[in-house]
Amino acid sequence: MQEESCQTSVDLSRIAAIAGRYKDEPDQLMRILLEIQSCCGNSIPREAATVISSVTGIPEAKIWGYITFYAMFSDKPRGKYIIRMCKSAPCHIVGAQAVAQAISEYLGIAPGETTEDGMFTLEYCECIGMCDTAPAIMINDSVHSGLTPESAVELIKSYQQGGAE
Amino acid sequence: MMQETRIALRFVGKYNPDSIEEFCALGGYEGLRKAVEMGQKNLIQEVSDASLWGYGGAAFPTGRKWSVVAATKGKQKYVVCDADEGEPGTNKDRVIMTGDPHSLLEGMAIAGFAVGADMGYIYLRYEYPQLFPVLEKAIDDARKAGYLGRNLFGSKFCFDVKVVSGGGAYVCGEETALLESIEGKRGEPRYKPPYPSEAGLFGCPTVINNVETLAIVPSIVLNGGNWYASIGIGHHHGTKVFTLSGNLVNRGVYEYPRGITLRQLIEDVGGGCPDGHRLLGVQTGGASGNIISVDMIDFPMDVEDCAAAGATFGTGDIMVFDDTQDVLEIVENLLEFFTHESCGKCTPCREGNTRLLQLIRKIRRGDGTMEDLDTLQDLCQTMKDCSLCGLGQASPTPVISTLKNFRNVYLNKIERGGKE
């Protein structure tokens, strides 16, 4: 189910509603933030920490500290699809670099950058647990493994075609 | 290929994880029923007799862990399943949870009964988002069928399970960092003591077990501790799920009796290196495991034998590399990983990994000196001795082991200034 997007202007009331759903449940902070991130264009705006703090009572600094600790969160705007390319050793020794280079060249962006149309953000990540079928990447929540430079580019193309619908 | 002995993987591929009926038709949740009937004390005895160890890397005896938490007084206790499988080269837990989520739940409920906990958490790493709905569906099905919830099998025992997501932090595989993360905090390890068995999740007595360990428990309850202990080869007990990765023909996840040799795993199971290449070395146990050379692989895979052979048992990861690889490039890659994943709480790990990486890069560039090798050795020892948690204590292992087993590679780089 696709969350309604609040990407262009930060919809603070929506963030407050998500936080309110899990009030008084400290073990749900990760879930709150993942939901907010998915509905805020794959990033968490600075104002979100203020809003979550006022709803949950957790100090704002703690929330911001939490967001900046975990690799899966970003406070910078990212594309519709985040391509996370595994660079850990089991992927590395079976050709992850060539796959990463092919994707980077095809999209014309370096890791850490977003394509001009806002479709893709390219990132390196550590082990995604596909070691026995490496090299592997994640595109948002989908995992793709057993890649070659050629098949990786074909995969990105399929996302471009799907996204153009 | 040698025949596998599948216990942790007993039902993987045997039923549709969507169907609790199919799981029960295979005898699923019968272990839980038997556990509740046999009582806490007998149950812990069976698990102790089984010589079951933690398969998340630390190899702590499961029976002993349970008996400590069972003996600790507390109104609220927790069972936490560490499904934060972030060790590069290991993806066995993903295979178990994908194919057989119910054996994990059954194992958790049995652990809950053993220690007197009524609540369980599965801390699932962010990188396995596809498993979140699988586990939640399995939990929901188990509740509806009466295998989770209140007064199970007509007893006083109540147990429920919640799944929480990680956020992409390797350090959360460290048990106290994992607890911090569930509590809605940065995943930074705690000082120990107190240990989680006394003051764990939300300050309550907590037992933390790995996915593989918990998935084995129902079979032990059904067949007896001695049965499981008798499976290993020779004097070894039980089985282990190994993840074979790197330059191998048959990469994959396989379960074999403990005591199978590393050579058998690489050659018979893994099929050796592809394309006629020669085996150069292996890293065993995970990213923080020892890197050993091709002439060192004739030993049985078990905790003590690995230690004696200069290898690491760890999570059962076997990452093989052939003669097309540069050992120092692999070491650099591993140090990049640890530099990125160090949480920064303690200085030896935060600064140490960064300095190790700088030194390895310097040597790879051809600018290294013999003095740098001494500095590496010294720094590694400091990190081992002084880091707060297992991450910083173990991350120098690839450096220490390659300085020993691949010393000529370092010397060549230094003497020839990087020129081949």
Coordinates of N, CA, C and O in Angstrom, one line a residue, chain B residues 47-144:
Chain B
V47 N 18.1 -29.2 27.2 CA 18.8 -28.2 26.3 C 20.3 -28.2 26.8 O 21.2 -28.1 25.9
S48 N 20.5 -28.4 28.1 CA 21.9 -28.4 28.5 C 22.6 -29.7 28.0 O 23.7 -29.7 27.6
D49 N 21.9 -30.8 28.1 CA 22.4 -32.1 27.7 C 22.7 -32.1 26.2 O 23.6 -32.8 25.7
A50 N 22.0 -31.2 25.4 CA 22.2 -31.2 24.0 C 23.5 -30.6 23.6 O 23.9 -30.7 22.4
S51 N 24.2 -29.9 24.6 CA 25.4 -29.1 24.2 C 25.1 -28.1 23.1 O 25.9 -27.8 22.3
L52 N 23.9 -27.5 23.2 CA 23.5 -26.5 22.3 C 24.2 -25.2 22.7 O 24.1 -24.8 23.8
W53 N 24.9 -24.6 21.7 CA 25.6 -23.3 21.9 C 24.9 -22.2 21.1 O 24.3 -22.5 20.1
G54 N 25.2 -21.0 21.5 CA 24.7 -19.9 20.7 C 25.3 -19.8 19.4 O 26.6 -19.8 19.3
Y55 N 24.5 -19.8 18.3 CA 25.1 -19.9 17.0 C 25.1 -18.5 16.3 O 25.3 -18.4 15.1
G56 N 25.0 -17.4 17.1 CA 25.2 -16.1 16.6 C 26.6 -15.6 16.6 O 26.9 -14.5 16.1
G57 N 27.5 -16.4 17.1 CA 28.9 -16.1 17.0 C 29.6 -16.2 18.4 O 30.8 -16.5 18.4
A58 N 28.9 -16.1 19.5 CA 29.6 -16.1 20.8 C 29.7 -17.5 21.4 O 30.5 -17.7 22.3
A59 N 28.9 -18.4 20.9 CA 29.0 -19.8 21.4 C 28.9 -20.0 22.9 O 29.5 -20.8 23.5
F60 N 28.0 -19.3 23.5 CA 27.7 -19.4 24.9 C 26.7 -20.6 25.0 O 25.7 -20.7 24.3
P61 N 26.9 -21.5 26.0 CA 26.0 -22.6 26.2 C 24.5 -22.1 26.5 O 24.3 -21.4 27.4
T62 N 23.6 -22.6 25.6 CA 22.2 -22.1 25.7 C 21.6 -22.5 27.0 O 20.9 -21.7 27.7
G63 N 21.8 -23.7 27.5 CA 21.2 -24.3 28.7 C 21.6 -23.4 29.9 O 20.8 -23.1 30.8
R64 N 22.9 -23.1 29.9 CA 23.4 -22.3 31.1 C 22.7 -20.9 31.1 O 22.4 -20.3 32.1
K65 N 22.7 -20.3 29.8 CA 22.1 -19.0 29.7 C 20.6 -19.0 30.2 O 20.2 -18.1 31.0
W66 N 19.9 -20.0 29.8 CA 18.5 -20.1 30.2 C 18.4 -20.3 31.7 O 17.5 -19.7 32.4
S67 N 19.2 -21.1 32.3 CA 19.1 -21.4 33.7 C 19.4 -20.2 34.6 O 18.8 -20.0 35.6
V68 N 20.3 -19.3 34.1 CA 20.6 -18.1 34.9 C 19.3 -17.2 34.9 O 18.9 -16.7 35.9
V69 N 18.7 -17.0 33.7 CA 17.6 -16.1 33.6 C 16.4 -16.8 34.4 O 15.6 -16.1 35.0
A70 N 16.3 -18.1 34.3 CA 15.2 -18.8 35.0 C 15.3 -18.5 36.5 O 14.3 -18.4 37.2
A71 N 16.6 -18.5 37.0 CA 16.8 -18.3 38.4 C 16.7 -16.9 38.9 O 16.7 -16.6 40.1
T72 N 16.8 -15.9 38.0 CA 16.7 -14.5 38.3 C 15.3 -14.1 38.6 O 14.4 -14.4 37.8
K73 N 15.1 -13.5 39.7 CA 13.7 -13.0 40.1 C 13.4 -11.8 39.2 O 14.2 -10.9 39.0
G74 N 12.1 -11.7 38.8 CA 11.7 -10.5 38.1 C 10.2 -10.7 37.7 O 9.8 -11.8 37.3
K75 N 9.5 -9.6 37.9 CA 8.0 -9.7 37.5 C 7.8 -9.9 36.0 O 7.0 -10.6 35.6
Q76 N 8.7 -9.2 35.3 CA 8.6 -9.2 33.9 C 10.0 -9.7 33.3 O 11.0 -9.3 33.8
K77 N 9.9 -10.7 32.4 CA 11.1 -11.2 31.8 C 10.9 -11.2 30.3 O 9.7 -11.2 29.8
Y78 N 12.0 -11.2 29.5 CA 11.8 -11.1 28.0 C 12.7 -12.2 27.4 O 13.8 -12.5 27.9
V79 N 12.2 -12.7 26.2 CA 13.0 -13.5 25.3 C 13.3 -12.6 24.1 O 12.3 -12.0 23.5
V80 N 14.5 -12.4 23.7 CA 14.8 -11.5 22.5 C 15.5 -12.4 21.5 O 16.5 -13.1 21.8
C81 N 15.0 -12.4 20.3 CA 15.6 -13.2 19.2 C 16.4 -12.2 18.4 O 15.9 -11.2 17.9
D82 N 17.7 -12.4 18.4 CA 18.6 -11.6 17.6 C 18.6 -12.0 16.1 O 19.2 -13.0 15.7
A83 N 17.8 -11.3 15.4 CA 17.7 -11.5 13.9 C 18.3 -10.4 13.2 O 17.9 -10.0 12.1
D84 N 19.3 -9.8 13.8 CA 20.1 -8.7 13.2 C 21.3 -9.3 12.5 O 22.4 -9.0 12.9
E85 N 21.1 -10.1 11.5 CA 22.1 -10.9 10.9 C 23.0 -10.0 10.0 O 22.8 -10.0 8.8
G86 N 23.9 -9.2 10.6 CA 24.6 -8.2 9.8 C 26.0 -8.7 9.5 O 26.8 -7.9 8.8
E87 N 26.4 -9.8 9.9 CA 27.8 -10.3 9.7 C 28.0 -10.6 8.2 O 27.4 -11.5 7.6
P88 N 28.9 -9.8 7.6 CA 29.1 -10.1 6.1 C 29.6 -11.5 5.9 O 30.5 -12.0 6.6
G89 N 29.0 -12.2 5.0 CA 29.3 -13.6 4.7 C 28.4 -14.5 5.4 O 28.6 -15.8 5.4
T90 N 27.3 -14.0 6.1 CA 26.4 -14.9 6.8 C 25.0 -14.6 6.4 O 24.5 -13.4 6.5
N91 N 24.2 -15.5 5.8 CA 22.8 -15.2 5.6 C 21.9 -16.5 5.9 O 20.8 -16.6 5.4
K92 N 22.4 -17.3 6.9 CA 21.6 -18.4 7.3 C 20.3 -18.1 7.9 O 19.3 -18.8 7.7
D93 N 20.3 -17.1 8.8 CA 19.1 -16.7 9.5 C 18.0 -16.3 8.5 O 16.8 -16.5 8.8
R94 N 18.4 -15.6 7.5 CA 17.4 -15.2 6.5 C 16.8 -16.4 5.9 O 15.5 -16.5 5.7
V95 N 17.6 -17.4 5.6 CA 17.1 -18.7 5.0 C 16.1 -19.4 5.9 O 15.0 -19.8 5.5
I96 N 16.4 -19.4 7.2 CA 15.5 -20.0 8.2 C 14.2 -19.3 8.3 O 13.1 -19.8 8.2
M97 N 14.3 -17.9 8.5 CA 13.1 -17.2 8.7 C 12.2 -17.1 7.4 O 11.0 -17.1 7.5
T98 N 12.9 -17.2 6.3 CA 12.1 -17.1 5.0 C 11.3 -18.4 4.9 O 10.1 -18.4 4.5
G99 N 12.0 -19.6 5.2 CA 11.4 -20.9 4.9 C 10.6 -21.5 6.0 O 9.7 -22.3 5.8
D100 N 10.9 -21.1 7.2 CA 10.3 -21.7 8.4 C 10.2 -20.8 9.6 O 10.8 -21.0 10.6
P101 N 9.4 -19.7 9.4 CA 9.2 -18.8 10.5 C 8.6 -19.4 11.8 O 8.9 -19.0 12.9
H102 N 7.8 -20.5 11.6 CA 7.1 -21.0 12.8 C 8.1 -21.8 13.7 O 7.8 -21.8 14.9
S103 N 9.1 -22.4 13.2 CA 10.0 -23.1 14.1 C 10.7 -22.1 15.0 O 11.0 -22.3 16.2
L104 N 11.0 -20.9 14.5 CA 11.6 -19.8 15.3 C 10.6 -19.4 16.4 O 11.0 -19.3 17.6
L105 N 9.4 -19.2 16.0 CA 8.4 -18.8 17.0 C 8.2 -19.9 18.1 O 8.1 -19.6 19.3
E106 N 8.2 -21.1 17.6 CA 8.1 -22.2 18.6 C 9.3 -22.2 19.5 O 9.1 -22.4 20.7
G107 N 10.5 -22.1 19.0 CA 11.7 -22.0 19.8 C 11.6 -20.9 20.8 O 12.0 -21.0 22.0
M108 N 11.1 -19.7 20.4 CA 11.0 -18.6 21.3 C 10.0 -18.8 22.4 O 10.3 -18.5 23.6
A109 N 8.9 -19.5 22.1 CA 7.9 -19.8 23.1 C 8.5 -20.8 24.1 O 8.3 -20.7 25.3
I110 N 9.2 -21.7 23.6 CA 9.9 -22.7 24.5 C 10.9 -22.0 25.4 O 10.9 -22.3 26.7
A111 N 11.6 -21.1 24.9 CA 12.6 -20.3 25.7 C 11.8 -19.5 26.7 O 12.3 -19.5 27.9
G112 N 10.7 -18.9 26.3 CA 9.9 -18.2 27.3 C 9.4 -19.0 28.4 O 9.5 -18.6 29.6
F113 N 9.0 -20.2 28.1 CA 8.5 -21.1 29.1 C 9.7 -21.5 30.1 O 9.5 -21.6 31.3
A114 N 10.8 -21.8 29.5 CA 12.0 -22.2 30.3 C 12.4 -21.1 31.3 O 12.8 -21.4 32.4
V115 N 12.4 -19.9 30.9 CA 12.9 -18.8 31.8 C 11.8 -18.1 32.5 O 12.2 -17.2 33.4
G116 N 10.6 -18.3 32.2 CA 9.5 -17.6 32.8 C 9.2 -16.2 32.2 O 8.8 -15.3 33.0
A117 N 9.4 -16.1 30.9 CA 9.1 -14.9 30.2 C 7.7 -15.0 29.5 O 7.4 -16.1 29.0
D118 N 7.0 -13.9 29.4 CA 5.7 -14.0 28.7 C 5.7 -13.1 27.5 O 4.7 -13.0 26.8
M119 N 6.9 -12.5 27.2 CA 6.9 -11.6 26.0 C 8.2 -11.9 25.2 O 9.3 -12.0 25.8
G120 N 8.1 -11.9 23.9 CA 9.3 -12.1 23.1 C 9.4 -11.0 22.0 O 8.4 -10.5 21.6
Y121 N 10.6 -10.6 21.7 CA 10.9 -9.7 20.6 C 11.7 -10.3 19.6 O 12.7 -11.0 19.9
I122 N 11.4 -10.1 18.3 CA 12.3 -10.4 17.2 C 12.9 -9.1 16.7 O 12.1 -8.3 16.2
Y123 N 14.2 -9.0 16.9 CA 14.8 -7.7 16.3 C 15.3 -8.1 14.9 O 16.4 -8.7 14.8
L124 N 14.6 -7.6 14.0 CA 14.8 -8.0 12.6 C 15.6 -6.9 11.9 O 15.2 -5.8 11.9
R125 N 16.7 -7.2 11.3 CA 17.5 -6.2 10.6 C 16.7 -5.5 9.5 O 15.9 -6.2 8.8
Y126 N 17.0 -4.3 9.3 CA 16.3 -3.5 8.3 C 16.4 -4.1 6.9 O 15.5 -4.0 6.1
E127 N 17.6 -4.7 6.7 CA 17.9 -5.2 5.3 C 17.1 -6.4 4.9 O 17.2 -6.9 3.8
Y128 N 16.2 -6.9 5.8 CA 15.3 -8.0 5.5 C 13.9 -7.5 5.5 O 13.0 -8.2 6.2
P129 N 13.5 -6.4 4.8 CA 12.1 -5.9 4.9 C 11.1 -6.9 4.5 O 10.0 -6.9 5.0
Q130 N 11.5 -7.8 3.5 CA 10.5 -8.7 3.0 C 10.1 -9.8 4.0 O 9.1 -10.4 3.9
L131 N 10.9 -9.9 5.1 CA 10.6 -10.9 6.2 C 9.6 -10.3 7.2 O 9.0 -11.1 8.0
F132 N 9.5 -9.0 7.3 CA 8.6 -8.4 8.3 C 7.2 -8.9 8.2 O 6.7 -9.4 9.2
P133 N 6.6 -8.8 7.0 CA 5.2 -9.3 6.9 C 5.1 -10.9 7.1 O 4.1 -11.4 7.6
V134 N 6.2 -11.6 6.7 CA 6.2 -13.0 6.8 C 6.1 -13.4 8.3 O 5.3 -14.2 8.7
L135 N 6.9 -12.7 9.1 CA 7.0 -13.0 10.6 C 5.7 -12.5 11.2 O 5.1 -13.2 12.1
E136 N 5.2 -11.4 10.8 CA 3.9 -10.9 11.5 C 2.8 -11.8 11.1 O 1.9 -12.0 12.0
K137 N 2.7 -12.3 9.9 CA 1.7 -13.2 9.5 C 1.8 -14.5 10.4 O 0.8 -15.0 10.9
A138 N 3.0 -15.0 10.5 CA 3.2 -16.2 11.3 C 2.8 -16.0 12.7 O 2.1 -16.9 13.3
I139 N 3.1 -14.9 13.3 CA 2.7 -14.6 14.7 C 1.2 -14.6 14.8 O 0.6 -15.2 15.7
D140 N 0.6 -13.9 13.9 CA -0.9 -13.8 13.9 C -1.5 -15.1 13.7 O -2.5 -15.5 14.5
D141 N -1.0 -16.0 12.8 CA -1.6 -17.3 12.7 C -1.4 -18.1 13.9 O -2.3 -18.9 14.3
A142 N -0.2 -18.0 14.6 CA 0.1 -18.8 15.8 C -0.9 -18.3 16.9 O -1.3 -19.2 17.7
R143 N -1.2 -17.0 17.0 CA -2.1 -16.6 18.0 C -3.5 -17.2 17.8 O -4.1 -17.7 18.7
K144 N -3.9 -17.1 16.5 CA -5.3 -17.6 16.2 C -5.4 -19.1 16.5 O -6.4 -19.6 16.9

